[in-house]
mmCIF file of C-alpha atoms and ligand atoms in Angstrom:
data_model
loop_
_atom_site.group_PDB
_atom_site.id
_atom_site.type_symbol
_atom_site.label_atom_id
_atom_site.label_comp_id
_atom_site.label_asym_id
_atom_site.label_seq_id
_atom_site.Cartn_x
_atom_site.Cartn_y
_atom_site.Cartn_z
ATOM 1 C CA MET A 706 -32.904 108.292 -17.004
ATOM 2 C CA HIS A 707 -36.653 108.647 -17.073
ATOM 3 C CA GLY A 708 -36.393 109.375 -20.913
ATOM 4 C CA ARG A 709 -34.097 106.397 -21.273
ATOM 5 C CA VAL A 710 -36.648 104.026 -19.591
ATOM 6 C CA ALA A 711 -39.448 105.268 -21.823
ATOM 7 C CA ALA A 712 -37.034 104.928 -24.949
ATOM 8 C CA ALA A 713 -36.283 101.415 -23.978
ATOM 9 C CA GLY A 714 -40.110 100.693 -24.106
ATOM 10 C CA LEU A 715 -40.263 100.179 -20.258
ATOM 11 C CA GLN A 716 -42.352 103.145 -19.096
ATOM 12 C CA ASP A 717 -45.551 100.906 -18.489
ATOM 13 C CA VAL A 718 -43.369 98.613 -16.236
ATOM 14 C CA ALA A 719 -42.025 101.423 -14.361
ATOM 15 C CA ASP A 720 -45.445 102.835 -13.964
ATOM 16 C CA ARG A 721 -46.788 99.426 -12.566
ATOM 17 C CA LEU A 722 -43.771 99.275 -10.325
ATOM 18 C CA ASP A 723 -44.578 102.744 -8.901
ATOM 19 C CA ALA A 724 -48.066 101.629 -8.322
ATOM 20 C CA GLY A 725 -46.814 98.579 -6.375
ATOM 21 C CA GLU A 726 -48.298 96.269 -8.933
ATOM 22 C CA ARG A 727 -46.858 92.802 -9.601
ATOM 23 C CA LEU A 728 -45.167 92.113 -13.106
ATOM 24 C CA SER A 729 -46.363 89.333 -15.082
ATOM 25 C CA PHE A 730 -44.601 86.434 -16.967
ATOM 26 C CA GLU A 731 -44.820 88.474 -20.121
ATOM 27 C CA ASP A 732 -43.302 91.458 -18.314
ATOM 28 C CA GLY A 733 -40.255 89.340 -17.265
ATOM 29 C CA CYS A 734 -39.837 88.163 -20.844
ATOM 30 C CA ARG A 735 -39.810 91.810 -22.128
ATOM 31 C CA LEU A 736 -37.349 92.764 -19.424
ATOM 32 C CA PHE A 737 -34.943 89.971 -20.789
ATOM 33 C CA ALA A 738 -35.407 91.153 -24.193
ATOM 34 C CA CYS A 739 -34.749 94.876 -23.373
ATOM 35 C CA ARG A 740 -31.155 95.827 -24.804
ATOM 36 C CA ASP A 741 -30.761 98.871 -22.665
ATOM 37 C CA LEU A 742 -28.898 97.184 -19.706
ATOM 38 C CA LEU A 743 -28.697 100.764 -18.057
ATOM 39 C CA ALA A 744 -32.448 101.430 -18.222
ATOM 40 C CA LEU A 745 -33.062 97.814 -16.670
ATOM 41 C CA GLY A 746 -30.445 98.367 -13.986
ATOM 42 C CA PHE A 747 -31.915 101.691 -13.055
ATOM 43 C CA LEU A 748 -35.464 100.128 -12.447
ATOM 44 C CA ALA A 749 -34.029 97.265 -10.551
ATOM 45 C CA ASN A 750 -31.905 99.722 -8.468
ATOM 46 C CA ARG A 751 -35.014 101.466 -7.551
ATOM 47 C CA GLU A 752 -36.543 98.504 -6.270
ATOM 48 C CA ARG A 753 -33.358 97.519 -4.308
ATOM 49 C CA GLU A 754 -33.104 101.034 -2.866
ATOM 50 C CA LYS A 755 -36.854 101.043 -1.812
ATOM 51 C CA ARG A 756 -36.232 97.993 0.306
ATOM 52 C CA HIS A 757 -32.502 98.531 1.478
ATOM 53 C CA GLY A 758 -31.268 101.942 0.513
ATOM 54 C CA GLY A 759 -27.477 101.328 -0.106
ATOM 55 C CA ARG A 760 -27.104 98.759 2.373
ATOM 56 C CA THR A 761 -25.220 95.643 1.236
ATOM 57 C CA TYR A 762 -25.242 92.589 3.384
ATOM 58 C CA TYR A 763 -22.761 89.809 3.742
ATOM 59 C CA ASN A 764 -22.013 87.316 6.481
ATOM 60 C CA PHE A 765 -18.941 85.621 8.125
ATOM 61 C CA ASN A 766 -19.441 81.975 7.018
ATOM 62 C CA ILE A 767 -17.658 78.815 6.038
ATOM 63 C CA ARG A 768 -18.568 76.265 3.345
ATOM 64 C CA LEU A 769 -18.434 72.709 3.997
ATOM 65 C CA GLU A 770 -18.811 69.881 1.430
ATOM 66 C CA ALA A 771 -18.350 66.758 3.488
ATOM 67 C CA THR A 772 -18.624 64.376 0.674
ATOM 68 C CA ASN A 773 -18.459 64.615 -3.168
ATOM 69 C CA VAL A 774 -19.614 61.028 -3.721
ATOM 70 C CA CYS A 775 -22.998 61.554 -5.522
ATOM 71 C CA VAL A 776 -25.203 59.037 -7.327
ATOM 72 C CA ALA A 777 -26.786 61.780 -9.478
ATOM 73 C CA SER A 778 -25.247 62.655 -12.783
ATOM 74 C CA CYS A 779 -26.083 66.332 -13.338
ATOM 75 C CA LEU A 780 -24.335 67.521 -16.481
ATOM 76 C CA PHE A 781 -23.186 70.797 -15.070
ATOM 77 C CA CYS A 782 -21.474 69.264 -12.211
ATOM 78 C CA SER A 783 -17.652 69.203 -11.787
ATOM 79 C CA PHE A 784 -17.640 68.422 -8.247
ATOM 80 C CA ALA A 785 -19.316 65.070 -7.871
ATOM 81 C CA ARG A 786 -17.656 61.637 -8.132
ATOM 82 C CA LEU A 787 -19.988 58.520 -8.603
ATOM 83 C CA LYS A 788 -18.770 56.096 -6.186
ATOM 84 C CA PRO A 789 -16.663 55.900 -3.095
ATOM 85 C CA GLY A 790 -13.179 55.136 -4.126
ATOM 86 C CA ASP A 791 -13.516 56.622 -7.605
ATOM 87 C CA PRO A 792 -10.440 58.914 -8.562
ATOM 88 C CA GLY A 793 -10.858 62.451 -6.630
ATOM 89 C CA SER A 794 -13.758 61.096 -4.476
ATOM 90 C CA TYR A 795 -13.726 61.886 -0.770
ATOM 91 C CA THR A 796 -15.929 61.450 2.388
ATOM 92 C CA MET A 797 -14.826 63.171 5.513
ATOM 93 C CA SER A 798 -15.157 61.458 8.779
ATOM 94 C CA LEU A 799 -17.165 63.439 11.191
ATOM 95 C CA GLU A 800 -13.892 64.357 13.013
ATOM 96 C CA GLN A 801 -12.601 65.765 9.901
ATOM 97 C CA ALA A 802 -15.700 67.546 9.155
ATOM 98 C CA TRP A 803 -15.888 68.984 12.916
ATOM 99 C CA ASP A 804 -12.270 69.980 12.732
ATOM 100 C CA LYS A 805 -13.110 72.531 9.889
ATOM 101 C CA LEU A 806 -15.135 74.541 12.594
ATOM 102 C CA ARG A 807 -12.719 73.692 15.455
ATOM 103 C CA HIS A 808 -9.748 75.043 13.357
ATOM 104 C CA ARG A 809 -11.460 78.310 13.019
ATOM 105 C CA ALA A 810 -12.265 78.802 16.779
ATOM 106 C CA HIS A 811 -10.543 82.210 16.491
ATOM 107 C CA GLN A 812 -13.080 83.386 13.837
ATOM 108 C CA PRO A 813 -16.232 85.279 14.734
ATOM 109 C CA LEU A 814 -18.163 82.926 12.367
ATOM 110 C CA THR A 815 -22.117 83.067 12.392
ATOM 111 C CA GLU A 816 -22.851 80.342 9.691
ATOM 112 C CA VAL A 817 -21.878 76.815 8.450
ATOM 113 C CA HIS A 818 -23.230 76.136 5.165
ATOM 114 C CA VAL A 819 -23.067 72.453 4.102
ATOM 115 C CA VAL A 820 -23.822 71.012 0.757
ATOM 116 C CA ASN A 821 -22.954 67.460 -0.128
ATOM 117 C CA GLY A 822 -23.096 65.019 -2.783
ATOM 118 C CA LEU A 823 -26.015 62.336 -2.563
ATOM 119 C CA HIS A 824 -23.970 59.451 -0.938
ATOM 120 C CA PRO A 825 -25.533 56.041 -1.087
ATOM 121 C CA ASP A 826 -23.917 54.340 1.730
ATOM 122 C CA LEU A 827 -23.626 56.741 4.667
ATOM 123 C CA PRO A 828 -26.160 56.115 7.414
ATOM 124 C CA PHE A 829 -28.689 58.938 8.418
ATOM 125 C CA ASP A 830 -26.950 59.154 11.889
ATOM 126 C CA TYR A 831 -23.824 60.640 10.014
ATOM 127 C CA TYR A 832 -25.778 63.728 9.146
ATOM 128 C CA ILE A 833 -27.593 63.855 12.428
ATOM 129 C CA GLU A 834 -24.177 63.537 14.199
ATOM 130 C CA LEU A 835 -22.534 66.106 11.877
ATOM 131 C CA LEU A 836 -25.160 68.663 13.075
ATOM 132 C CA ARG A 837 -24.996 67.604 16.839
ATOM 133 C CA GLY A 838 -21.203 67.926 16.681
ATOM 134 C CA PHE A 839 -21.240 71.427 15.071
ATOM 135 C CA LYS A 840 -23.612 72.745 17.810
ATOM 136 C CA ARG A 841 -21.411 71.116 20.620
ATOM 137 C CA ILE A 842 -18.303 72.867 19.209
ATOM 138 C CA ARG A 843 -20.184 76.363 18.815
ATOM 139 C CA PRO A 844 -23.650 76.287 20.208
ATOM 140 C CA GLY A 845 -24.441 79.707 18.638
ATOM 141 C CA ILE A 846 -23.614 79.006 15.150
ATOM 142 C CA HIS A 847 -26.446 78.940 12.567
ATOM 143 C CA LEU A 848 -26.432 75.755 10.546
ATOM 144 C CA LYS A 849 -27.678 76.276 7.088
ATOM 145 C CA CYS A 850 -27.376 72.631 5.778
ATOM 146 C CA PHE A 851 -28.652 70.316 2.967
ATOM 147 C CA THR A 852 -30.459 71.323 -0.080
ATOM 148 C CA ALA A 853 -34.124 70.188 -0.769
ATOM 149 C CA VAL A 854 -32.438 67.729 -3.302
ATOM 150 C CA GLU A 855 -30.490 66.157 -0.387
ATOM 151 C CA ILE A 856 -33.596 66.072 1.646
ATOM 152 C CA ALA A 857 -35.563 64.178 -0.793
ATOM 153 C CA PHE A 858 -32.709 61.911 -1.362
ATOM 154 C CA PHE A 859 -32.565 61.114 2.469
ATOM 155 C CA ALA A 860 -36.324 60.425 2.674
ATOM 156 C CA ASP A 861 -36.119 57.894 -0.285
ATOM 157 C CA LEU A 862 -32.930 56.259 0.963
ATOM 158 C CA TYR A 863 -33.794 55.864 4.745
ATOM 159 C CA GLY A 864 -37.532 55.142 4.075
ATOM 160 C CA MET A 865 -38.947 58.384 5.744
ATOM 161 C CA THR A 866 -41.052 61.180 4.533
ATOM 162 C CA ASP A 867 -39.570 64.688 3.792
ATOM 163 C CA GLU A 868 -41.323 65.946 6.706
ATOM 164 C CA GLN A 869 -39.816 63.272 9.060
ATOM 165 C CA VAL A 870 -36.314 63.932 7.682
ATOM 166 C CA LEU A 871 -36.689 67.626 8.225
ATOM 167 C CA ARG A 872 -37.978 67.207 11.602
ATOM 168 C CA ALA A 873 -35.218 64.860 12.639
ATOM 169 C CA LEU A 874 -32.521 67.125 11.246
ATOM 170 C CA GLN A 875 -34.134 70.116 12.804
ATOM 171 C CA ASP A 876 -33.993 68.335 16.224
ATOM 172 C CA ALA A 877 -30.359 67.706 15.677
ATOM 173 C CA GLY A 878 -29.437 71.337 15.085
ATOM 174 C CA LEU A 879 -30.535 72.302 11.629
ATOM 175 C CA ASP A 880 -31.554 75.754 11.441
ATOM 176 C CA SER A 881 -32.291 76.648 7.687
ATOM 177 C CA LEU A 882 -31.981 75.159 4.151
ATOM 178 C CA PRO A 883 -29.612 76.557 1.595
ATOM 179 C CA GLY A 884 -31.008 77.228 -2.067
ATOM 180 C CA GLY A 885 -28.779 74.881 -3.932
ATOM 181 C CA GLY A 886 -30.204 72.119 -6.245
ATOM 182 C CA ALA A 887 -33.006 74.387 -7.791
ATOM 183 C CA GLU A 888 -31.130 74.597 -11.196
ATOM 184 C CA VAL A 889 -34.021 75.378 -13.607
ATOM 185 C CA PHE A 890 -37.324 74.278 -12.675
ATOM 186 C CA ALA A 891 -38.744 73.904 -16.184
ATOM 187 C CA GLU A 892 -39.162 69.888 -16.830
ATOM 188 C CA ARG A 893 -37.565 70.071 -20.323
ATOM 189 C CA VAL A 894 -34.317 71.459 -18.873
ATOM 190 C CA ARG A 895 -34.336 69.167 -15.639
ATOM 191 C CA ARG A 896 -34.797 66.123 -17.819
ATOM 192 C CA LYS A 897 -31.900 67.132 -20.058
ATOM 193 C CA ILE A 898 -29.312 68.351 -17.240
ATOM 194 C CA CYS A 899 -30.328 66.572 -13.941
ATOM 195 C CA HIS A 900 -32.844 63.971 -14.871
ATOM 196 C CA ASP A 901 -32.104 61.639 -11.842
ATOM 197 C CA LYS A 902 -32.702 64.194 -8.830
ATOM 198 C CA CYS A 903 -36.077 65.265 -7.214
ATOM 199 C CA GLY A 904 -38.295 67.302 -9.633
ATOM 200 C CA ALA A 905 -39.256 70.908 -9.094
ATOM 201 C CA ASP A 906 -42.668 70.248 -7.362
ATOM 202 C CA ARG A 907 -41.085 68.311 -4.705
ATOM 203 C CA TYR A 908 -38.207 70.726 -4.397
ATOM 204 C CA LEU A 909 -40.780 73.581 -3.781
ATOM 205 C CA ALA A 910 -42.731 71.454 -1.459
ATOM 206 C CA ILE A 911 -39.733 70.682 0.681
ATOM 207 C CA HIS A 912 -39.199 74.415 1.000
ATOM 208 C CA ARG A 913 -42.655 74.898 1.923
ATOM 209 C CA LEU A 914 -42.617 72.147 4.688
ATOM 210 C CA ALA A 915 -39.366 73.735 6.160
ATOM 211 C CA HIS A 916 -40.981 77.018 6.264
ATOM 212 C CA GLY A 917 -43.971 75.352 8.128
ATOM 213 C CA LEU A 918 -41.487 74.096 10.563
ATOM 214 C CA GLY A 919 -40.328 77.710 11.298
ATOM 215 C CA MET A 920 -37.190 77.412 9.020
ATOM 216 C CA ARG A 921 -36.073 79.927 6.623
ATOM 217 C CA SER A 922 -34.488 79.199 3.173
ATOM 218 C CA ASN A 923 -33.205 80.372 -0.167
ATOM 219 C CA ILE A 924 -33.629 79.502 -3.757
ATOM 220 C CA THR A 925 -30.916 79.511 -6.482
ATOM 221 C CA MET A 926 -31.388 79.404 -10.302
ATOM 222 C CA LEU A 927 -28.325 78.008 -12.383
ATOM 223 C CA TYR A 928 -28.523 80.149 -15.567
ATOM 224 C CA GLY A 929 -26.396 80.228 -18.863
ATOM 225 C CA HIS A 930 -26.552 76.835 -20.155
ATOM 226 C CA ILE A 931 -29.312 75.407 -22.145
ATOM 227 C CA GLU A 932 -32.331 77.151 -20.646
ATOM 228 C CA THR A 933 -34.367 79.653 -22.551
ATOM 229 C CA LEU A 934 -35.076 83.144 -21.213
ATOM 230 C CA GLU A 935 -38.660 82.189 -20.809
ATOM 231 C CA GLU A 936 -37.783 79.281 -18.509
ATOM 232 C CA ARG A 937 -35.635 81.621 -16.502
ATOM 233 C CA VAL A 938 -38.720 83.746 -16.081
ATOM 234 C CA ASP A 939 -40.798 80.678 -15.195
ATOM 235 C CA HIS A 940 -38.363 79.759 -12.543
ATOM 236 C CA MET A 941 -38.848 83.232 -10.856
ATOM 237 C CA VAL A 942 -42.558 83.088 -11.077
ATOM 238 C CA ARG A 943 -42.669 79.704 -9.444
ATOM 239 C CA THR A 944 -40.296 80.972 -6.739
ATOM 240 C CA ARG A 945 -42.659 83.964 -6.225
ATOM 241 C CA ALA A 946 -45.760 81.538 -6.138
ATOM 242 C CA LEU A 947 -44.016 79.403 -3.351
ATOM 243 C CA GLN A 948 -43.163 82.749 -1.373
ATOM 244 C CA ASP A 949 -47.068 83.815 -1.525
ATOM 245 C CA LEU A 950 -47.814 80.502 0.139
ATOM 246 C CA SER A 951 -45.275 80.077 2.822
ATOM 247 C CA GLY A 952 -43.285 83.303 3.069
ATOM 248 C CA GLY A 953 -40.065 81.830 4.466
ATOM 249 C CA LEU A 954 -37.581 82.480 1.514
ATOM 250 C CA GLN A 955 -34.898 85.203 2.495
ATOM 251 C CA ALA A 956 -32.894 85.307 -0.685
ATOM 252 C CA PHE A 957 -32.980 84.312 -4.521
ATOM 253 C CA ILE A 958 -29.529 83.743 -5.795
ATOM 254 C CA PRO A 959 -28.902 83.510 -9.580
ATOM 255 C CA LEU A 960 -25.779 81.220 -10.153
ATOM 256 C CA ALA A 961 -23.615 81.858 -13.326
ATOM 257 C CA PHE A 962 -22.820 78.399 -15.010
ATOM 258 C CA HIS A 963 -19.174 77.513 -15.038
ATOM 259 C CA PRO A 964 -18.316 75.103 -17.941
ATOM 260 C CA ASP A 965 -14.749 73.756 -16.911
ATOM 261 C CA ASN A 966 -14.463 69.973 -16.168
ATOM 262 C CA ASN A 967 -18.121 68.940 -16.633
ATOM 263 C CA GLN A 968 -20.222 67.428 -19.372
ATOM 264 C CA MET A 969 -21.216 70.945 -20.610
ATOM 265 C CA ARG A 970 -17.796 72.152 -21.181
ATOM 266 C CA LYS A 971 -18.395 73.085 -24.893
ATOM 267 C CA LEU A 972 -20.852 75.807 -23.741
ATOM 268 C CA PRO A 973 -19.414 79.364 -23.190
ATOM 269 C CA PRO A 974 -19.749 80.796 -19.740
ATOM 270 C CA PRO A 975 -22.577 83.593 -19.330
ATOM 271 C CA THR A 976 -21.208 86.998 -20.235
ATOM 272 C CA ALA A 977 -21.195 89.867 -17.617
ATOM 273 C CA ALA A 978 -24.132 91.592 -19.501
ATOM 274 C CA ASP A 979 -26.209 88.388 -19.008
ATOM 275 C CA THR A 980 -25.171 88.320 -15.302
ATOM 276 C CA LEU A 981 -26.217 91.797 -14.815
ATOM 277 C CA ARG A 982 -29.547 91.365 -16.732
ATOM 278 C CA THR A 983 -30.365 88.301 -15.046
ATOM 279 C CA HIS A 984 -30.013 89.678 -11.412
ATOM 280 C CA ALA A 985 -31.932 92.889 -12.370
ATOM 281 C CA VAL A 986 -34.836 90.833 -13.817
ATOM 282 C CA ALA A 987 -34.740 88.898 -10.568
ATOM 283 C CA ARG A 988 -35.100 91.838 -8.487
ATOM 284 C CA LEU A 989 -38.008 93.275 -10.360
ATOM 285 C CA MET A 990 -39.942 89.925 -10.720
ATOM 286 C CA LEU A 991 -39.484 88.715 -7.195
ATOM 287 C CA ASP A 992 -41.458 91.425 -5.398
ATOM 288 C CA ASN A 993 -42.094 89.320 -2.239
ATOM 289 C CA ILE A 994 -38.471 88.097 -1.635
ATOM 290 C CA PRO A 995 -36.468 90.458 0.523
ATOM 291 C CA HIS A 996 -32.939 89.893 -0.812
ATOM 292 C CA ILE A 997 -31.209 89.109 -4.276
ATOM 293 C CA LYS A 998 -27.840 87.695 -3.540
ATOM 294 C CA GLY A 999 -25.015 88.100 -6.069
ATOM 295 C CA PHE A 1000 -22.640 85.185 -5.172
ATOM 296 C CA TRP A 1001 -19.286 86.817 -5.839
ATOM 297 C CA ILE A 1002 -17.559 83.326 -6.159
ATOM 298 C CA ALA A 1003 -19.877 82.575 -9.167
ATOM 299 C CA THR A 1004 -19.966 86.114 -10.776
ATOM 300 C CA GLY A 1005 -16.543 87.282 -10.036
ATOM 301 C CA VAL A 1006 -15.661 89.876 -7.707
ATOM 302 C CA GLU A 1007 -15.584 92.846 -10.019
ATOM 303 C CA VAL A 1008 -18.971 91.925 -11.649
ATOM 304 C CA ALA A 1009 -20.425 91.595 -8.103
ATOM 305 C CA GLN A 1010 -19.334 95.191 -7.469
ATOM 306 C CA VAL A 1011 -21.444 96.378 -10.358
ATOM 307 C CA LEU A 1012 -24.467 94.083 -9.455
ATOM 308 C CA LEU A 1013 -24.729 96.262 -6.370
ATOM 309 C CA TRP A 1014 -26.309 98.826 -8.713
ATOM 310 C CA PHE A 1015 -28.506 96.248 -10.651
ATOM 311 C CA GLY A 1016 -30.676 95.014 -7.906
ATOM 312 C CA VAL A 1017 -28.340 92.920 -5.671
ATOM 313 C CA ASP A 1018 -28.082 93.889 -1.961
ATOM 314 C CA ASP A 1019 -26.345 90.730 -0.669
ATOM 315 C CA LEU A 1020 -22.917 89.236 -1.405
ATOM 316 C CA ASP A 1021 -23.031 85.944 0.647
ATOM 317 C CA GLY A 1022 -20.053 86.128 2.799
ATOM 318 C CA THR A 1023 -16.453 85.071 3.324
ATOM 319 C CA VAL A 1024 -17.231 81.463 2.105
ATOM 320 C CA GLN A 1025 -13.928 79.863 2.723
ATOM 321 C CA GLU A 1026 -12.925 76.503 1.232
ATOM 322 C CA GLU A 1027 -15.588 76.562 -1.638
ATOM 323 C CA LYS A 1028 -15.118 73.613 -3.811
ATOM 324 C CA ILE A 1029 -18.086 73.247 -6.195
ATOM 325 C CA TYR A 1030 -17.226 76.475 -8.301
ATOM 326 C CA HIS A 1031 -13.573 76.079 -8.128
ATOM 327 C CA MET A 1032 -13.529 72.756 -9.683
ATOM 328 C CA ALA A 1033 -15.763 74.036 -12.377
ATOM 329 C CA GLY A 1034 -13.199 76.720 -13.327
ATOM 330 C CA ALA A 1035 -14.007 79.698 -10.925
ATOM 331 C CA ARG A 1036 -10.926 82.036 -10.851
ATOM 332 C CA THR A 1037 -12.418 84.095 -7.951
ATOM 333 C CA PRO A 1038 -10.484 83.780 -4.603
ATOM 334 C CA GLU A 1039 -11.528 80.798 -2.417
ATOM 335 C CA ALA A 1040 -12.281 83.124 0.430
ATOM 336 C CA MET A 1041 -12.440 86.732 1.204
ATOM 337 C CA THR A 1042 -11.755 88.386 4.666
ATOM 338 C CA THR A 1043 -14.423 90.664 6.111
ATOM 339 C CA THR A 1044 -11.995 93.479 5.451
ATOM 340 C CA ASP A 1045 -11.963 92.615 1.801
ATOM 341 C CA ILE A 1046 -15.523 92.410 1.532
ATOM 342 C CA ARG A 1047 -16.378 95.754 3.282
ATOM 343 C CA ARG A 1048 -13.618 97.504 0.986
ATOM 344 C CA LEU A 1049 -14.964 96.201 -2.399
ATOM 345 C CA ILE A 1050 -18.581 97.151 -1.167
ATOM 346 C CA ARG A 1051 -17.540 100.701 -0.151
ATOM 347 C CA ALA A 1052 -15.545 100.911 -3.436
ATOM 348 C CA ALA A 1053 -18.796 100.304 -5.157
ATOM 349 C CA GLY A 1054 -20.433 103.380 -3.439
ATOM 350 C CA ARG A 1055 -22.546 100.994 -1.194
ATOM 351 C CA GLU A 1056 -22.608 100.541 2.706
ATOM 352 C CA PRO A 1057 -21.253 97.289 4.215
ATOM 353 C CA VAL A 1058 -23.579 95.624 6.795
ATOM 354 C CA GLU A 1059 -22.414 92.283 8.280
ATOM 355 C CA ARG A 1060 -25.447 90.275 8.985
ATOM 356 C CA ASP A 1061 -26.321 86.738 10.457
ATOM 357 C CA THR A 1062 -28.255 84.242 8.543
ATOM 358 C CA LEU A 1063 -31.408 85.734 9.477
ATOM 359 C CA TYR A 1064 -30.473 89.148 8.539
ATOM 360 C CA ASN A 1065 -29.868 90.660 12.139
ATOM 361 C CA VAL A 1066 -27.354 93.196 11.827
ATOM 362 C CA ILE A 1067 -23.808 92.256 13.408
ATOM 363 C CA THR A 1068 -21.787 95.191 12.181
ATOM 364 C CA GLY A 1069 -23.448 98.354 10.557
ATOM 365 C CA PRO A 1070 -21.932 100.453 7.910
ATOM 366 C CA GLU A 1071 -20.942 103.077 10.646
ATOM 367 C CA ALA A 1072 -18.278 100.661 11.998
ATOM 368 C CA PRO A 1073 -14.836 101.888 10.825
ATOM 369 C CA ASP A 1074 -13.146 99.525 8.524
ATOM 370 C CA GLN A 1075 -9.731 97.876 9.450
ATOM 371 C CA PRO A 1076 -6.929 98.993 7.416
ATOM 372 C CA ILE A 1077 -6.126 96.454 4.845
ATOM 373 C CA GLY A 1078 -3.587 93.957 6.365
ATOM 374 C CA THR A 1079 -4.294 94.468 9.965
ATOM 375 C CA MET A 1080 -6.954 92.149 10.837
ATOM 376 C CA VAL A 1081 -6.353 88.555 10.599
ATOM 377 C CA THR A 1082 -9.583 86.706 9.822
ATOM 378 C CA MET A 1083 -8.532 83.844 7.879
HETATM 379 O O1 V47 B 1330 -26.949 73.391 -6.555
HETATM 380 C C1 V47 B 1330 -22.876 73.094 -9.472
HETATM 381 C C2 V47 B 1330 -24.548 75.036 -8.664
HETATM 382 C C3 V47 B 1330 -25.175 74.833 -6.326
HETATM 383 C C4 V47 B 1330 -22.121 74.414 -11.133
HETATM 384 O O2 V47 B 1330 -28.345 79.239 -0.232
HETATM 385 C C5 V47 B 1330 -22.963 75.245 -10.354
HETATM 386 O O3 V47 B 1330 -26.990 80.968 0.353
HETATM 387 C C6 V47 B 1330 -22.443 76.841 -11.763
HETATM 388 O O4 V47 B 1330 -26.409 76.401 -3.816
HETATM 389 N N1 V47 B 1330 -21.692 76.164 -12.546
HETATM 390 C C7 V47 B 1330 -24.523 74.912 -4.997
HETATM 391 N N2 V47 B 1330 -23.133 76.497 -10.792
HETATM 392 C C8 V47 B 1330 -24.284 76.318 -4.614
HETATM 393 C C9 V47 B 1330 -25.385 76.885 -3.816
HETATM 394 C C10 V47 B 1330 -25.514 78.183 -3.139
HETATM 395 C C11 V47 B 1330 -24.317 79.303 -3.441
HETATM 396 C C12 V47 B 1330 -24.359 80.441 -2.769
HETATM 397 C C13 V47 B 1330 -25.351 80.622 -1.798
HETATM 398 C C14 V47 B 1330 -26.391 79.725 -1.613
HETATM 399 C C15 V47 B 1330 -27.167 80.031 -0.543
HETATM 400 C C16 V47 B 1330 -26.393 78.545 -2.180
HETATM 401 O O5 V47 B 1330 -24.235 75.105 -7.237
HETATM 402 C C17 V47 B 1330 -25.666 73.759 -7.040
HETATM 403 C C18 V47 B 1330 -25.678 73.993 -8.462
HETATM 404 O O6 V47 B 1330 -26.864 74.788 -8.930
HETATM 405 N N3 V47 B 1330 -23.554 74.458 -9.503
HETATM 406 N N4 V47 B 1330 -22.203 73.183 -10.512
HETATM 407 C C19 V47 B 1330 -21.159 74.863 -12.194
HETATM 408 N N5 V47 B 1330 -20.511 73.978 -12.970
#
């Protein structure tokens, strides 16, 4: 493989990685340009194994999208409806949202992940009570809720600062921020695909504020639409710079664009090769971010298995009730049991580790897997 790395023109990159040196923007562009996927994967896998060996993390979580009413008009979105009452729009009552957790009392869940549309009419109390209710139902559950875009929207709508919003939500039970809404940080792209939601600087500043308040967060990158490869590298470099400042990022999550039922439906979805390359480059560029997540709902289960040899060490979780990707054409299941996830990780030659949101180990690789069909987790 060493000869192959040299033949791919990446020997100097390999040497710098060995010396623990940071890769530059230009290196990132060269990595994307490298045609030898296996050489790239080999380097990404070395970095993955340095940090995590063969361990592959997942968690037992549920996804909740309490409303799809959204004043933003992102071209890639198949989930949002502009106004309450528009065909296909919905907004859960608090009781309906809490029921999603109550009905899963039998599941050993550790996380609720909430992402909503930007609803123009709900009072701030709706979100405060949403969190309080979840904590009443399950005091130990970790609430990873509201993207930085939602935080900025709340601040503008309710006449608060971003910090006031974060503090109020934290007091009500918010534990961390998910990574949604990052899309691509480059202004050129944002202007075209998501012009009416918060800009990159404010998005990053909100993550920095959250870290300052003791919360952890993730950052995503929506790839495979109109962005250039340079803009992907720029997105990674800006994420890395934030982490240098505030250190609270846990995972970086490339999200493969799904073209069904949205305004960019004429574009083809990213290929498997692009998905492998993008995750591998992320692992190599983001030297200060502990985890690279392959979101199996977005990549497909089969590609997610291969990603475990291309820099990815985390597969998100059981997910359950995902809507954003399924409305955009995802053909993956809407949920996996922990048995399914452990089996697919082992089948890829890796060691499954169930974690909580903060990466404390719940079930290590040594635990025997349940025979398929015997453990009812859904
Ligand atoms: O912000 C929307 C993306 C995100 C499409 O933090 C689309 O652990 C592809 O943020 N094709 C929401 N992507 C999902 C998200 C997420 C996912 C997994 C883990 C975590 C985490 C966060 O979904 C949105 C947007 O970037 N998205 N529409 C689409 N058609």
